[in-house]
Coordinates of C-alpha atoms and ligand atoms in Angstrom, one line a residue:
M161 CA -207.3 -3.2 -153.8
I162 CA -207.7 -7.0 -154.5
I163 CA -211.2 -8.3 -154.9
G164 CA -212.0 -12.0 -154.6
I165 CA -214.9 -13.3 -156.7
V166 CA -216.3 -16.8 -156.1
G167 CA -217.5 -17.9 -159.6
G168 CA -215.9 -16.9 -162.9
G169 CA -218.8 -16.5 -165.3
Q170 CA -220.0 -13.5 -167.2
L171 CA -221.0 -11.6 -164.1
A172 CA -217.5 -11.9 -162.6
R173 CA -216.1 -10.9 -166.0
M174 CA -218.2 -7.7 -166.1
L175 CA -217.3 -7.0 -162.5
A176 CA -213.7 -7.2 -163.3
L177 CA -214.1 -5.2 -166.5
S178 CA -215.6 -2.4 -164.5
G179 CA -213.1 -2.6 -161.6
I180 CA -209.9 -2.6 -163.6
P181 CA -210.2 1.2 -164.5
L182 CA -210.5 1.9 -160.8
G183 CA -207.2 0.1 -160.2
M184 CA -208.7 -3.0 -158.7
K185 CA -207.2 -6.4 -159.1
F186 CA -209.2 -9.7 -159.1
I187 CA -208.7 -13.2 -157.9
I188 CA -211.3 -15.6 -159.3
L189 CA -212.3 -19.0 -158.0
D190 CA -213.9 -21.3 -160.6
P191 CA -213.5 -25.0 -161.4
A192 CA -213.7 -24.5 -165.2
E193 CA -210.3 -24.1 -166.8
D194 CA -211.9 -21.9 -169.5
A195 CA -214.0 -19.7 -167.0
C196 CA -214.7 -16.6 -169.0
A197 CA -213.7 -14.2 -166.2
A198 CA -210.3 -16.0 -165.7
P199 CA -208.3 -13.9 -168.2
L200 CA -209.1 -10.8 -166.2
G201 CA -207.4 -11.8 -163.0
E202 CA -205.6 -14.5 -161.1
H203 CA -207.5 -17.8 -161.6
L204 CA -207.8 -20.2 -158.7
C205 CA -208.9 -23.3 -160.7
G206 CA -210.8 -25.6 -158.3
E207 CA -214.0 -26.5 -156.6
Y208 CA -216.0 -23.8 -154.7
D209 CA -215.5 -25.7 -151.5
D210 CA -211.8 -26.3 -151.9
T211 CA -210.5 -25.0 -148.5
E212 CA -206.9 -24.7 -149.7
L213 CA -208.0 -22.3 -152.5
L214 CA -210.5 -20.5 -150.3
K215 CA -207.6 -19.9 -147.9
V216 CA -205.4 -18.5 -150.7
M217 CA -208.3 -16.2 -151.6
A218 CA -208.8 -15.0 -148.0
D219 CA -205.0 -14.4 -147.6
K220 CA -204.5 -12.5 -150.8
C221 CA -207.7 -10.4 -151.1
D222 CA -209.0 -7.3 -149.3
V223 CA -212.6 -8.3 -149.7
V224 CA -214.6 -11.2 -151.3
T225 CA -217.9 -11.3 -153.2
Y226 CA -219.6 -13.9 -155.3
E227 CA -221.4 -13.9 -158.6
F228 CA -224.1 -16.6 -158.1
E229 CA -226.3 -17.6 -155.2
N230 CA -225.6 -21.4 -155.2
V231 CA -222.1 -20.9 -153.7
P232 CA -221.8 -23.5 -150.9
A233 CA -222.9 -21.8 -147.7
T234 CA -219.9 -23.6 -146.0
S235 CA -217.5 -21.8 -148.3
I236 CA -218.9 -18.4 -147.4
A237 CA -218.8 -19.3 -143.7
F238 CA -215.2 -20.4 -144.1
L239 CA -214.1 -17.3 -145.9
S240 CA -216.0 -15.1 -143.4
Q241 CA -213.8 -16.3 -140.5
S242 CA -210.9 -14.4 -141.9
I243 CA -212.1 -11.8 -144.5
E244 CA -215.2 -9.7 -145.1
V245 CA -217.6 -11.3 -147.6
F246 CA -220.4 -9.3 -149.2
P247 CA -223.3 -9.8 -149.5
S248 CA -223.5 -11.5 -146.0
E249 CA -224.1 -15.2 -145.3
H250 CA -227.5 -14.3 -143.8
A251 CA -228.8 -12.7 -147.0
L252 CA -227.4 -15.5 -149.1
A253 CA -229.1 -18.3 -147.0
T254 CA -232.4 -16.5 -147.2
T255 CA -232.3 -16.2 -151.0
N256 CA -231.4 -19.8 -151.4
D257 CA -234.7 -21.0 -150.0
R258 CA -237.8 -19.8 -151.8
L259 CA -240.0 -20.5 -148.7
L260 CA -237.7 -18.6 -146.2
E261 CA -237.4 -15.8 -148.8
K262 CA -241.1 -15.3 -149.4
A263 CA -241.9 -15.7 -145.7
M264 CA -239.3 -12.9 -145.1
F265 CA -241.1 -10.7 -147.7
N266 CA -244.4 -11.3 -146.0
E267 CA -242.9 -10.5 -142.6
L268 CA -241.8 -7.1 -144.0
K269 CA -245.4 -6.7 -145.4
I270 CA -244.2 -6.9 -148.9
P271 CA -246.9 -8.5 -151.1
T272 CA -246.3 -11.9 -152.9
V273 CA -248.5 -14.5 -154.4
P274 CA -250.0 -16.9 -151.7
I275 CA -247.6 -19.6 -150.7
A276 CA -247.6 -23.0 -148.9
D277 CA -244.9 -25.2 -147.5
I278 CA -245.2 -28.7 -149.1
Q279 CA -243.8 -31.8 -147.5
S280 CA -246.2 -34.5 -148.7
E281 CA -248.7 -35.2 -151.4
N282 CA -251.4 -34.6 -148.8
D283 CA -250.0 -31.1 -148.1
L284 CA -250.1 -30.4 -151.9
N285 CA -253.8 -31.4 -152.1
K286 CA -254.7 -29.2 -149.2
A287 CA -252.7 -26.3 -150.5
V288 CA -254.3 -26.5 -154.0
N289 CA -257.7 -26.3 -152.3
N290 CA -256.6 -23.2 -150.4
I291 CA -254.7 -21.4 -153.1
G292 CA -256.7 -22.5 -156.1
L293 CA -255.5 -23.3 -159.7
P294 CA -253.4 -22.6 -161.6
A295 CA -250.5 -22.8 -159.2
I296 CA -246.8 -23.5 -159.5
L297 CA -245.0 -26.2 -157.5
K298 CA -241.3 -25.3 -157.0
T299 CA -238.3 -26.8 -155.3
R300 CA -237.4 -24.6 -152.4
T301 CA -233.7 -24.7 -153.2
L302 CA -231.4 -24.9 -156.3
G303 CA -234.0 -23.5 -158.7
Y304 CA -233.1 -20.9 -161.4
D305 CA -234.2 -19.9 -164.8
G306 CA -237.5 -21.7 -164.4
K307 CA -235.9 -25.1 -163.5
G308 CA -237.4 -27.2 -160.7
Q309 CA -240.9 -26.0 -161.4
F310 CA -244.2 -27.6 -162.4
K311 CA -247.3 -25.6 -163.3
V312 CA -250.4 -27.3 -161.8
K313 CA -253.2 -26.3 -164.2
Q314 CA -255.9 -28.8 -163.2
Q315 CA -256.7 -31.4 -160.4
D316 CA -255.2 -34.2 -162.6
D317 CA -251.8 -32.5 -162.6
I318 CA -251.4 -32.8 -158.8
K319 CA -250.2 -36.4 -158.9
K320 CA -247.9 -35.7 -161.9
A321 CA -246.4 -32.7 -160.1
W322 CA -245.8 -34.7 -157.0
Q323 CA -244.2 -37.5 -159.0
E324 CA -241.9 -35.1 -160.8
L325 CA -240.7 -33.0 -157.9
G326 CA -241.7 -34.8 -154.6
G327 CA -238.9 -36.0 -152.3
V328 CA -237.2 -32.6 -151.8
P329 CA -238.6 -29.6 -149.9
L330 CA -241.2 -27.8 -152.0
I331 CA -243.3 -24.7 -152.1
L332 CA -246.6 -24.2 -153.8
E333 CA -247.2 -20.7 -155.2
G334 CA -250.4 -19.1 -156.4
F335 CA -250.2 -18.1 -160.1
A336 CA -249.7 -14.3 -160.7
N337 CA -251.7 -13.0 -163.6
F338 CA -249.1 -10.3 -164.3
K339 CA -249.2 -7.7 -167.1
R340 CA -245.4 -7.5 -167.1
E341 CA -242.3 -8.6 -165.2
V342 CA -240.0 -5.9 -163.8
S343 CA -237.0 -5.8 -161.6
I344 CA -235.4 -3.2 -159.5
I345 CA -231.7 -3.1 -158.9
A346 CA -230.4 -1.3 -155.9
V347 CA -227.1 -0.7 -154.3
R348 CA -226.4 -0.2 -150.5
G349 CA -223.0 1.1 -149.5
Y350 CA -220.9 0.2 -146.6
D351 CA -222.3 3.2 -144.7
G352 CA -225.9 2.3 -145.5
E353 CA -226.4 4.9 -148.3
T354 CA -228.8 3.4 -150.8
R355 CA -229.4 4.2 -154.4
F356 CA -231.8 2.7 -157.0
Y357 CA -231.6 2.2 -160.7
P358 CA -234.6 2.8 -162.9
L359 CA -236.8 -0.3 -163.3
S360 CA -236.1 -2.9 -165.9
E361 CA -238.9 -4.5 -167.8
N362 CA -238.1 -8.1 -168.5
I363 CA -239.2 -10.5 -171.2
H364 CA -238.5 -14.2 -170.7
Q365 CA -238.3 -17.0 -173.2
D366 CA -238.5 -20.7 -172.0
G367 CA -237.8 -19.4 -168.5
I368 CA -234.7 -17.5 -169.5
L369 CA -234.4 -13.7 -169.7
K370 CA -234.4 -12.7 -173.4
T371 CA -234.9 -8.9 -173.4
A372 CA -234.7 -6.2 -170.8
Y373 CA -235.7 -2.5 -171.3
S374 CA -234.6 0.3 -169.0
R375 CA -237.8 2.2 -167.8
P376 CA -236.8 5.5 -166.4
G377 CA -239.8 7.4 -165.0
D378 CA -241.9 4.2 -164.6
A379 CA -245.1 4.6 -162.5
M380 CA -244.1 1.6 -160.3
Q381 CA -240.6 2.9 -159.5
S382 CA -241.4 4.3 -156.0
K383 CA -243.3 1.2 -154.8
A384 CA -240.4 -1.0 -156.0
E385 CA -237.9 1.2 -154.2
E386 CA -239.9 1.0 -151.0
Y387 CA -239.9 -2.8 -151.1
V388 CA -236.2 -3.3 -151.9
R389 CA -235.2 -0.7 -149.3
L390 CA -237.0 -2.7 -146.6
I391 CA -235.0 -5.8 -147.6
L392 CA -231.7 -4.1 -147.9
D393 CA -232.1 -2.5 -144.5
K394 CA -233.2 -5.7 -142.9
F395 CA -229.9 -7.4 -143.8
K396 CA -227.7 -4.3 -143.4
Y397 CA -226.8 -5.3 -146.9
V398 CA -223.7 -4.2 -148.7
G399 CA -223.5 -4.4 -152.5
V400 CA -226.0 -4.7 -155.4
M401 CA -229.3 -6.5 -154.9
A402 CA -231.9 -7.3 -157.6
L403 CA -235.6 -7.8 -156.8
E404 CA -237.8 -9.4 -159.4
L405 CA -241.5 -8.4 -159.4
F406 CA -244.8 -9.1 -161.1
D407 CA -246.8 -6.0 -162.1
T408 CA -250.4 -7.0 -162.1
G409 CA -251.6 -3.6 -163.2
D410 CA -252.9 -2.8 -159.7
E411 CA -250.0 -3.8 -157.6
L412 CA -246.4 -5.2 -157.5
L413 CA -245.9 -8.7 -156.2
V414 CA -242.4 -9.7 -155.3
N415 CA -241.2 -12.9 -156.9
E416 CA -237.6 -13.2 -155.7
M417 CA -234.4 -11.5 -154.8
A418 CA -230.9 -12.1 -156.1
P419 CA -228.0 -11.1 -153.8
R420 CA -225.8 -10.0 -156.7
V421 CA -225.5 -8.1 -159.9
H422 CA -228.3 -9.1 -162.3
N423 CA -228.8 -9.9 -165.9
S424 CA -231.8 -7.5 -166.2
A425 CA -229.5 -4.6 -165.4
H426 CA -226.7 -5.2 -167.9
W427 CA -228.1 -2.1 -169.6
T428 CA -226.6 0.0 -166.9
I429 CA -223.2 -0.4 -168.5
E430 CA -224.2 1.9 -171.4
G431 CA -227.5 3.3 -170.0
A432 CA -226.6 4.6 -166.5
V433 CA -224.1 7.1 -165.2
T434 CA -222.5 4.3 -163.1
S435 CA -223.0 0.6 -164.0
Q436 CA -224.4 -1.9 -161.5
F437 CA -221.0 -3.7 -161.7
E438 CA -219.0 -0.6 -160.7
N439 CA -221.4 0.3 -158.0
H440 CA -221.3 -3.2 -156.5
L441 CA -217.5 -2.9 -156.3
R442 CA -217.6 0.6 -154.9
A443 CA -220.0 -0.6 -152.2
I444 CA -217.9 -3.6 -151.1
A445 CA -214.7 -1.6 -151.4
R446 CA -216.1 1.0 -149.0
L447 CA -215.9 3.7 -151.7
P448 CA -218.6 6.3 -152.4
L449 CA -221.4 5.1 -154.6
G450 CA -221.8 6.5 -158.1
S451 CA -225.0 8.0 -159.6
T452 CA -227.6 5.4 -160.7
A453 CA -229.4 7.9 -163.0
A454 CA -230.2 6.7 -166.5
N455 CA -228.8 8.6 -169.4
G456 CA -231.4 7.6 -171.9
Y457 CA -233.4 4.5 -172.8
V458 CA -231.8 1.1 -173.5
K459 CA -232.9 -2.3 -174.8
M460 CA -230.8 -5.2 -173.9
T461 CA -230.9 -8.5 -175.8
N462 CA -229.4 -11.7 -174.4
Y463 CA -227.8 -14.1 -176.8
I464 CA -228.6 -17.6 -175.7
G465 CA -226.8 -20.6 -177.2
E466 CA -224.8 -18.6 -179.7
I467 CA -224.0 -15.0 -180.8
P468 CA -225.4 -14.0 -184.2
E469 CA -223.0 -13.1 -187.0
K470 CA -220.8 -10.4 -185.6
K471 CA -220.3 -8.5 -188.8
E472 CA -224.1 -8.0 -189.1
L473 CA -224.5 -7.1 -185.4
L474 CA -221.8 -4.5 -185.4
A475 CA -223.2 -2.9 -188.6
I476 CA -226.2 -1.8 -186.5
P477 CA -225.6 1.8 -185.6
G478 CA -225.1 2.4 -181.8
L479 CA -225.2 -1.3 -180.9
H480 CA -222.8 -2.4 -178.1
L481 CA -221.9 -6.1 -178.2
H482 CA -220.7 -8.0 -175.1
D483 CA -219.2 -11.3 -176.1
Y484 CA -218.5 -13.4 -173.0
N485 CA -216.1 -15.6 -174.9
K486 CA -218.0 -18.7 -173.8
K487 CA -218.3 -21.8 -176.0
A488 CA -221.7 -21.9 -177.9
R489 CA -224.1 -24.4 -176.2
P490 CA -227.9 -24.5 -176.3
G491 CA -229.5 -22.7 -173.4
R492 CA -226.3 -21.0 -172.3
K493 CA -226.0 -17.2 -172.0
V494 CA -223.1 -16.4 -174.3
G495 CA -223.4 -12.7 -174.8
H496 CA -225.7 -9.7 -174.9
A497 CA -226.1 -6.4 -176.8
T498 CA -227.5 -3.1 -175.9
Q499 CA -229.1 -0.5 -178.1
W500 CA -229.4 3.1 -176.7
S501 CA -232.1 5.6 -177.6
N502 CA -233.2 9.1 -176.4
H503 CA -236.8 8.0 -176.4
K504 CA -238.8 5.2 -174.8
L505 CA -238.3 1.8 -176.6
D506 CA -240.8 -1.0 -177.3
Ligands
AMP149 P1 -238.4 -18.1 -160.9 O1 -237.5 -19.2 -161.1 O2 -239.2 -18.1 -159.7 O3 -237.8 -16.8 -161.2 O4 -239.5 -18.2 -162.1 C1 -239.2 -18.1 -163.5 C2 -240.3 -17.5 -164.3 O5 -241.5 -18.3 -164.1 C3 -240.7 -16.1 -163.8 O6 -239.9 -15.1 -164.3 C4 -242.1 -16.0 -164.2 O7 -242.2 -15.7 -165.6 C5 -242.6 -17.4 -164.0 N1 -243.2 -17.6 -162.7 C6 -242.6 -18.0 -161.6 N2 -243.4 -18.0 -160.5 C7 -244.6 -17.6 -160.9 C8 -245.9 -17.4 -160.3 N3 -246.1 -17.6 -159.0 N4 -246.9 -16.9 -161.1 C9 -246.7 -16.7 -162.4 N5 -245.6 -16.9 -163.0 C10 -244.5 -17.3 -162.3

């Protein structure tokens, strides 16, 4: 089976690394000559909307997926004319717009922070009055890792926030006073069978995920499963989906969904019977899903900017290093490590 992946970063790399033992082959579209997934398959080196290359992908592959949500919608539509693409265009379009996404959660009666559509400074003033402060002004599209966001702490910030972000479609969100951030990763097969991984508890630094802990047996597991199942079924989704949530102590508020394998579940490579990467491939390849059960407790640490001295890291008993083979650069995710334990980690 030949799998096409749009995007050749570390998620594509780990997908390929988990699919090769199943006999799968990969064709990877990415404009960067040194894309870190490229050595694991055939590399189509070009832009994501290059119709010649998309045609080659559609002709040669059995099924196509993508590793990031900002893939041009036109490319997915083009591919979908001649080949199955998972997750579907509809799921992708919804996740790409924070307002549509949160409106969809609310339609499904899934709780979120209060939200308002902001098209003018006047809208912003009104919404701040309704929602209260602090609040967060966000661009509706193209935001990730905390980019395109402005925290409005006091009345004086409203003008600044508008000056910084105004001019593109925006959403104002109430501020969640959360005790912790968690995510649930689920996989839905071609036949609709759905399985859930244990919750991940996530610690961010400067808006970027730094550490994730697997939390088998967490008290919030069943609520999170209920919410993600509603979304998966709504889209008749095929593949892995991640849902990021705020745990306020009393309830779970959904922040956003990602229609792909997710950084907070990299621990599943060593900490679950079947990794999120393998299960995503099984789902899109119409194969039976693997068990999502945890086989212990895992702490995952992201390496951002550069990887610490390898000799020291690998001297730590039981540490698994994943070096994405990317050039060191500030703010860039270049690798991660997992540490396994048979008891809960802090
Ligand atoms: P996002 O780009 O929406 O994933 O936001 C990045 C991070 O900003 C989240 O992981 C939270 O730590 C924080 N954040 C985003 N939205 C809110 C909110 N409405 N209330 C509190 N914190 C938030």
